[in-house]
C-alpha atoms as an extended CHARMM CRD file, in Angstrom:
* protein
*
       175  EXT
         1         1  MET       CA            -14.3460000000      -11.5650000000      -16.5710000000  PROA      1               0.0000000000
         2         2  ARG       CA            -11.8380000000      -11.8500000000      -19.4080000000  PROA      2               0.0000000000
         3         3  THR       CA            -14.2850000000      -13.9200000000      -21.4450000000  PROA      3               0.0000000000
         4         4  PHE       CA            -16.8590000000      -11.1900000000      -21.0250000000  PROA      4               0.0000000000
         5         5  LEU       CA            -14.3640000000       -8.5420000000      -22.0990000000  PROA      5               0.0000000000
         6         6  LEU       CA            -13.2840000000      -10.5650000000      -25.1370000000  PROA      6               0.0000000000
         7         7  GLY       CA            -16.9210000000      -11.0460000000      -26.1250000000  PROA      7               0.0000000000
         8         8  PHE       CA            -17.5010000000       -7.3300000000      -25.6830000000  PROA      8               0.0000000000
         9         9  LEU       CA            -14.4440000000       -6.6280000000      -27.8330000000  PROA      9               0.0000000000
        10        10  ALA       CA            -15.7670000000       -8.9230000000      -30.5780000000  PROA      10              0.0000000000
        11        11  LEU       CA            -19.1170000000       -7.1430000000      -30.4660000000  PROA      11              0.0000000000
        12        12  LEU       CA            -17.3980000000       -3.7690000000      -30.6530000000  PROA      12              0.0000000000
        13        13  ALA       CA            -15.1970000000       -4.9060000000      -33.5020000000  PROA      13              0.0000000000
        14        14  SER       CA            -18.1170000000       -6.3070000000      -35.4960000000  PROA      14              0.0000000000
        15        15  ASP       CA            -20.1300000000       -3.1060000000      -34.9950000000  PROA      15              0.0000000000
        16        16  THR       CA            -17.0870000000       -1.0480000000      -35.9490000000  PROA      16              0.0000000000
        17        17  VAL       CA            -16.5430000000       -3.0320000000      -39.1540000000  PROA      17              0.0000000000
        18        18  ALA       CA            -20.2390000000       -2.7870000000      -40.0430000000  PROA      18              0.0000000000
        19        19  ALA       CA            -20.1580000000        0.9440000000      -39.4000000000  PROA      19              0.0000000000
        20        20  LEU       CA            -17.0580000000        1.3710000000      -41.5670000000  PROA      20              0.0000000000
        21        21  HSD       CA            -18.7410000000       -0.4060000000      -44.4920000000  PROA      21              0.0000000000
        22        22  ALA       CA            -21.9810000000        1.4960000000      -44.0380000000  PROA      22              0.0000000000
        23        23  ALA       CA            -20.5950000000        5.0150000000      -44.1850000000  PROA      23              0.0000000000
        24        24  PRO       CA            -17.3580000000        6.4130000000      -45.5500000000  PROA      24              0.0000000000
        25        25  CYS       CA            -14.9790000000        7.8140000000      -42.9330000000  PROA      25              0.0000000000
        26        26  SER       CA            -11.4230000000        9.0390000000      -42.7330000000  PROA      26              0.0000000000
        27        27  ARG       CA             -8.4510000000        6.7860000000      -42.0720000000  PROA      27              0.0000000000
        28        28  ARG       CA             -7.8380000000        8.6090000000      -38.7950000000  PROA      28              0.0000000000
        29        29  VAL       CA            -11.3020000000        7.7190000000      -37.4740000000  PROA      29              0.0000000000
        30        30  ALA       CA            -10.9760000000        4.1260000000      -38.6620000000  PROA      30              0.0000000000
        31        31  LEU       CA             -7.5580000000        3.6990000000      -37.0410000000  PROA      31              0.0000000000
        32        32  SER       CA             -8.5500000000        5.3240000000      -33.7560000000  PROA      32              0.0000000000
        33        33  THR       CA            -11.7280000000        3.2240000000      -33.5480000000  PROA      33              0.0000000000
        34        34  GLY       CA             -9.8070000000        0.0490000000      -34.2860000000  PROA      34              0.0000000000
        35        35  PHE       CA             -7.0900000000        0.9460000000      -31.7910000000  PROA      35              0.0000000000
        36        36  THR       CA             -9.6440000000        1.6740000000      -29.0840000000  PROA      36              0.0000000000
        37        37  ALA       CA            -11.4410000000       -1.6050000000      -29.7030000000  PROA      37              0.0000000000
        38        38  ALA       CA             -8.1590000000       -3.5420000000      -29.7010000000  PROA      38              0.0000000000
        39        39  MET       CA             -6.8040000000       -1.9660000000      -26.5220000000  PROA      39              0.0000000000
        40        40  LEU       CA             -9.9850000000       -2.0790000000      -24.4280000000  PROA      40              0.0000000000
        41        41  PRO       CA             -9.2600000000       -5.5150000000      -22.8630000000  PROA      41              0.0000000000
        42        42  ALA       CA             -5.6560000000       -4.5460000000      -22.1060000000  PROA      42              0.0000000000
        43        43  PHE       CA             -6.7190000000       -1.4330000000      -20.1950000000  PROA      43              0.0000000000
        44        44  ALA       CA             -9.4440000000       -3.2720000000      -18.2860000000  PROA      44              0.0000000000
        45        45  SER       CA             -7.2590000000       -6.2420000000      -17.3540000000  PROA      45              0.0000000000
        46        46  ALA       CA             -4.4390000000       -3.9480000000      -16.1910000000  PROA      46              0.0000000000
        47        47  ARG       CA             -6.7860000000       -2.2090000000      -13.7840000000  PROA      47              0.0000000000
        48        48  VAL       CA             -8.0670000000       -5.5550000000      -12.5040000000  PROA      48              0.0000000000
        49        49  ASP       CA             -4.5330000000       -6.8890000000      -12.0430000000  PROA      49              0.0000000000
        50        50  GLU       CA             -3.4500000000       -3.8120000000      -10.0650000000  PROA      50              0.0000000000
        51        51  MET       CA             -6.4600000000       -4.0630000000       -7.7650000000  PROA      51              0.0000000000
        52        52  ASP       CA             -5.7770000000       -7.7850000000       -7.3470000000  PROA      52              0.0000000000
        53        53  GLU       CA             -2.2070000000       -6.9860000000       -6.2830000000  PROA      53              0.0000000000
        54        54  LEU       CA             -3.4430000000       -4.3360000000       -3.8620000000  PROA      54              0.0000000000
        55        55  GLN       CA             -5.9690000000       -6.7180000000       -2.3090000000  PROA      55              0.0000000000
        56        56  ALA       CA             -3.3800000000       -9.4980000000       -2.0690000000  PROA      56              0.0000000000
        57        57  ALA       CA             -0.9380000000       -7.1520000000       -0.3420000000  PROA      57              0.0000000000
        58        58  ALA       CA             -3.6190000000       -6.0790000000        2.1360000000  PROA      58              0.0000000000
        59        59  LYS       CA             -4.5570000000       -9.7020000000        2.8330000000  PROA      59              0.0000000000
        60        60  ARG       CA             -0.9390000000      -10.7140000000        3.4610000000  PROA      60              0.0000000000
        61        61  LEU       CA             -0.4280000000       -7.6830000000        5.6710000000  PROA      61              0.0000000000
        62        62  ASP       CA             -3.5280000000       -8.6090000000        7.6830000000  PROA      62              0.0000000000
        63        63  GLU       CA             -2.1980000000      -12.1440000000        8.1150000000  PROA      63              0.0000000000
        64        64  ALA       CA              1.1640000000      -10.8530000000        9.2990000000  PROA      64              0.0000000000
        65        65  LEU       CA             -0.4310000000       -8.4470000000       11.7660000000  PROA      65              0.0000000000
        66        66  GLY       CA             -2.7440000000      -11.2100000000       13.0150000000  PROA      66              0.0000000000
        67        67  ASN       CA              0.1730000000      -13.5670000000       13.6470000000  PROA      67              0.0000000000
        68        68  TRP       CA              2.4720000000      -11.0030000000       15.1850000000  PROA      68              0.0000000000
        69        69  GLU       CA              4.2450000000      -13.4080000000       17.5330000000  PROA      69              0.0000000000
        70        70  THR       CA              5.2760000000      -15.4490000000       14.5040000000  PROA      70              0.0000000000
        71        71  GLU       CA              6.7280000000      -12.3110000000       12.9070000000  PROA      71              0.0000000000
        72        72  ILE       CA              8.7860000000      -11.6520000000       16.0390000000  PROA      72              0.0000000000
        73        73  ARG       CA             10.0640000000      -15.2440000000       16.0270000000  PROA      73              0.0000000000
        74        74  MET       CA             11.0060000000      -14.9890000000       12.3660000000  PROA      74              0.0000000000
        75        75  VAL       CA             13.0290000000      -11.8320000000       13.0570000000  PROA      75              0.0000000000
        76        76  LYS       CA             14.7860000000      -13.5390000000       15.9580000000  PROA      76              0.0000000000
        77        77  LEU       CA             15.6900000000      -16.3820000000       13.5840000000  PROA      77              0.0000000000
        78        78  SER       CA             16.9180000000      -13.8560000000       10.9820000000  PROA      78              0.0000000000
        79        79  ARG       CA             14.2970000000      -15.0140000000        8.4890000000  PROA      79              0.0000000000
        80        80  PRO       CA             11.9700000000      -12.8590000000        6.3980000000  PROA      80              0.0000000000
        81        81  GLY       CA              8.4050000000      -13.0080000000        7.6320000000  PROA      81              0.0000000000
        82        82  ARG       CA              5.0550000000      -12.3390000000        6.0580000000  PROA      82              0.0000000000
        83        83  LEU       CA              5.5510000000       -8.5960000000        6.3430000000  PROA      83              0.0000000000
        84        84  ASN       CA              8.2910000000       -8.7640000000        3.7450000000  PROA      84              0.0000000000
        85        85  ALA       CA              6.1110000000      -10.8960000000        1.4620000000  PROA      85              0.0000000000
        86        86  ALA       CA              3.2070000000       -8.4780000000        1.8630000000  PROA      86              0.0000000000
        87        87  ILE       CA              5.3640000000       -5.5180000000        0.9170000000  PROA      87              0.0000000000
        88        88  GLU       CA              6.8750000000       -7.2890000000       -2.0770000000  PROA      88              0.0000000000
        89        89  SER       CA              3.4720000000       -8.3770000000       -3.4320000000  PROA      89              0.0000000000
        90        90  LEU       CA              2.5870000000       -4.8310000000       -4.5580000000  PROA      90              0.0000000000
        91        91  SER       CA              4.9250000000       -3.9250000000       -7.4160000000  PROA      91              0.0000000000
        92        92  ASP       CA              6.1550000000       -0.4010000000       -8.0750000000  PROA      92              0.0000000000
        93        93  ALA       CA              4.5010000000       -0.4280000000      -11.5040000000  PROA      93              0.0000000000
        94        94  SER       CA              1.1140000000       -1.2630000000       -9.9610000000  PROA      94              0.0000000000
        95        95  LEU       CA              1.6030000000        1.3460000000       -7.2690000000  PROA      95              0.0000000000
        96        96  LYS       CA              2.3550000000        3.9580000000       -9.9130000000  PROA      96              0.0000000000
        97        97  ALA       CA             -0.6930000000        2.9480000000      -11.9520000000  PROA      97              0.0000000000
        98        98  LEU       CA             -2.9360000000        3.0680000000       -8.8800000000  PROA      98              0.0000000000
        99        99  ALA       CA             -1.7440000000        6.5870000000       -8.0010000000  PROA      99              0.0000000000
       100       100  GLN       CA             -3.3460000000        8.3710000000      -10.9450000000  PROA      100             0.0000000000
       101       101  ASP       CA             -5.2720000000       11.1340000000       -9.1850000000  PROA      101             0.0000000000
       102       102  GLU       CA             -4.2270000000       13.4710000000       -6.3820000000  PROA      102             0.0000000000
       103       103  LYS       CA             -5.8340000000       11.5970000000       -3.4810000000  PROA      103             0.0000000000
       104       104  ALA       CA             -4.4710000000        8.2200000000       -4.6100000000  PROA      104             0.0000000000
       105       105  ALA       CA             -1.0310000000        9.7600000000       -5.1880000000  PROA      105             0.0000000000
       106       106  LYS       CA             -1.0260000000       11.0410000000       -1.6040000000  PROA      106             0.0000000000
       107       107  ALA       CA             -1.9680000000        7.5720000000       -0.3190000000  PROA      107             0.0000000000
       108       108  ALA       CA              0.7680000000        6.0080000000       -2.4700000000  PROA      108             0.0000000000
       109       109  SER       CA              3.2870000000        8.4960000000       -1.0900000000  PROA      109             0.0000000000
       110       110  GLU       CA              2.2380000000        7.6130000000        2.4630000000  PROA      110             0.0000000000
       111       111  TYR       CA              2.5090000000        3.9190000000        1.5840000000  PROA      111             0.0000000000
       112       112  LYS       CA              6.0880000000        4.3410000000        0.3540000000  PROA      112             0.0000000000
       113       113  LYS       CA              7.0760000000        6.3970000000        3.3940000000  PROA      113             0.0000000000
       114       114  HSD       CA              5.6630000000        3.8820000000        5.8910000000  PROA      114             0.0000000000
       115       115  LYS       CA              6.9960000000        0.9290000000        3.8910000000  PROA      115             0.0000000000
       116       116  ASN       CA             10.5300000000        2.3170000000        4.0750000000  PROA      116             0.0000000000
       117       117  SER       CA             10.1720000000        3.0310000000        7.8000000000  PROA      117             0.0000000000
       118       118  MET       CA              8.8200000000       -0.4490000000        8.4810000000  PROA      118             0.0000000000
       119       119  LEU       CA             11.6440000000       -2.0890000000        6.5340000000  PROA      119             0.0000000000
       120       120  THR       CA             14.1460000000        0.0070000000        8.4820000000  PROA      120             0.0000000000
       121       121  PHE       CA             12.6440000000       -1.0850000000       11.8160000000  PROA      121             0.0000000000
       122       122  LEU       CA             12.6580000000       -4.7240000000       10.6840000000  PROA      122             0.0000000000
       123       123  PHE       CA             16.3260000000       -4.3830000000        9.7320000000  PROA      123             0.0000000000
       124       124  LEU       CA             17.1240000000       -2.8280000000       13.1180000000  PROA      124             0.0000000000
       125       125  ALA       CA             15.1560000000       -5.5440000000       14.9280000000  PROA      125             0.0000000000
       126       126  ASN       CA             17.0240000000       -8.2020000000       12.9780000000  PROA      126             0.0000000000
       127       127  GLY       CA             20.3630000000       -6.7170000000       14.0160000000  PROA      127             0.0000000000
       128       128  ALA       CA             19.2060000000       -6.2100000000       17.5920000000  PROA      128             0.0000000000
       129       129  SER       CA             18.1970000000       -9.8590000000       17.8240000000  PROA      129             0.0000000000
       130       130  LYS       CA             21.8510000000      -10.7840000000       17.3440000000  PROA      130             0.0000000000
       131       131  TYR       CA             23.5570000000       -8.1630000000       19.4960000000  PROA      131             0.0000000000
       132       132  GLU       CA             21.0040000000       -6.6120000000       21.8830000000  PROA      132             0.0000000000
       133       133  THR       CA             18.4850000000       -7.6720000000       24.5120000000  PROA      133             0.0000000000
       134       134  ALA       CA             14.9520000000       -8.8790000000       23.8410000000  PROA      134             0.0000000000
       135       135  ASP       CA             13.5920000000       -5.5150000000       25.0250000000  PROA      135             0.0000000000
       136       136  VAL       CA             15.3850000000       -3.6940000000       22.2190000000  PROA      136             0.0000000000
       137       137  VAL       CA             14.0260000000       -6.1920000000       19.6760000000  PROA      137             0.0000000000
       138       138  ALA       CA             10.5220000000       -5.7030000000       21.0830000000  PROA      138             0.0000000000
       139       139  LYS       CA             10.8610000000       -1.9140000000       20.7900000000  PROA      139             0.0000000000
       140       140  TYR       CA             11.8700000000       -2.1020000000       17.1170000000  PROA      140             0.0000000000
       141       141  MET       CA              9.1940000000       -4.6830000000       16.3430000000  PROA      141             0.0000000000
       142       142  GLY       CA              6.5710000000       -2.4960000000       18.0210000000  PROA      142             0.0000000000
       143       143  SER       CA              7.6000000000        0.3830000000       15.7740000000  PROA      143             0.0000000000
       144       144  ALA       CA              7.5100000000       -1.9300000000       12.7340000000  PROA      144             0.0000000000
       145       145  LYS       CA              3.9750000000       -3.0410000000       13.6820000000  PROA      145             0.0000000000
       146       146  ALA       CA              2.8090000000        0.5640000000       13.9790000000  PROA      146             0.0000000000
       147       147  GLU       CA              4.2210000000        1.3040000000       10.5240000000  PROA      147             0.0000000000
       148       148  ALA       CA              2.5760000000       -1.8480000000        9.1250000000  PROA      148             0.0000000000
       149       149  GLN       CA             -0.7910000000       -0.6720000000       10.4070000000  PROA      149             0.0000000000
       150       150  LEU       CA             -0.2290000000        2.7020000000        8.7280000000  PROA      150             0.0000000000
       151       151  ILE       CA              0.6620000000        0.8650000000        5.5120000000  PROA      151             0.0000000000
       152       152  ARG       CA             -2.6420000000       -1.0160000000        5.7590000000  PROA      152             0.0000000000
       153       153  ASP       CA             -4.4630000000        2.3050000000        6.1080000000  PROA      153             0.0000000000
       154       154  SER       CA             -2.6830000000        3.6370000000        3.0040000000  PROA      154             0.0000000000
       155       155  LEU       CA             -3.6990000000        0.5460000000        1.0350000000  PROA      155             0.0000000000
       156       156  ALA       CA             -7.3080000000        1.0350000000        2.1440000000  PROA      156             0.0000000000
       157       157  ASP       CA             -7.1510000000        4.6950000000        1.0600000000  PROA      157             0.0000000000
       158       158  MET       CA             -5.8520000000        3.7410000000       -2.3960000000  PROA      158             0.0000000000
       159       159  ALA       CA             -8.6090000000        1.1530000000       -2.7880000000  PROA      159             0.0000000000
       160       160  GLY       CA            -11.2080000000        3.6280000000       -1.5390000000  PROA      160             0.0000000000
       161       161  VAL       CA            -10.2740000000        6.0870000000       -4.2690000000  PROA      161             0.0000000000
       162       162  ARG       CA            -11.1090000000        3.3480000000       -6.8100000000  PROA      162             0.0000000000
       163       163  GLY       CA            -14.4000000000        2.6640000000       -5.0340000000  PROA      163             0.0000000000
       164       164  VAL       CA            -13.2910000000       -0.6940000000       -3.6310000000  PROA      164             0.0000000000
       165       165  GLU       CA            -13.4450000000       -1.5710000000        0.0400000000  PROA      165             0.0000000000
       166       166  LEU       CA            -10.6650000000       -3.8950000000        1.1560000000  PROA      166             0.0000000000
       167       167  GLN       CA            -11.7910000000       -6.9140000000        3.0900000000  PROA      167             0.0000000000
       168       168  THR       CA            -10.3880000000       -7.0400000000        6.5800000000  PROA      168             0.0000000000
       169       169  SER       CA             -9.1340000000      -10.3090000000        7.8520000000  PROA      169             0.0000000000
       170       170  SER       CA            -10.3040000000      -11.4440000000       11.2700000000  PROA      170             0.0000000000
       171       171  LEU       CA             -6.6310000000      -12.0160000000       12.1010000000  PROA      171             0.0000000000
       172       172  SER       CA             -5.7150000000       -8.3460000000       11.8730000000  PROA      172             0.0000000000
       173       173  THR       CA             -8.0140000000       -7.3360000000       14.7000000000  PROA      173             0.0000000000
       174       174  SER       CA             -6.1560000000       -9.3190000000       17.3220000000  PROA      174             0.0000000000
       175       175  GLU       CA             -3.5620000000       -7.3060000000       19.1830000000  PROA      175             0.0000000000
C-alpha cells in the first residue's frame, strides 16, 4: 500500500512540476500544491495506522472474551490479562483521530466510558480475589465482561463510521 502511495506521490509531483513549467502561477499556488503532494502519504498512512490499531484492539478483545476463564484465572493470580492488552493497544491519539465526526465522537465517548468502567471492575475483582470470596470475584468479573462487550460494540461503531466492518473472531461468540 505504501509503495502504491509513494508511486502516486511521484506521479503527482511530476505532473505538478510539469504544470508549473507549462504555465506561470503564483507562489501561493505552487507552495500549496507542493505541500499537498508532499503530505498526501502522511495523511493516508495515518488513517491506515489508526484503523489497524482499532482492528487490533477489537481482535485482542475478541480473544479475551473468547477465553474468559483464562481472564478470571489471571485476575485471581493478580496478573494483567488480555483485556488490559486490548485496551492499551488503542492509543488516545488514534482514538482522537478516529473521532472526527459526530457519530464517531459519540462512539469514542462510549468507548472511554465503558473502558473506565471495565478497568474499575477489573481492579475491584483483583482486590476481591485477595480478600473476598470467589462469588464476589465472579460478580465483578461478570460486570467487567459486560463492559468489555460494550467496548467491542463501540469499536464496531467507530469502524462502521469509516465504512469498515470489524472481523469477529470465532472465540468471542462462546459464552
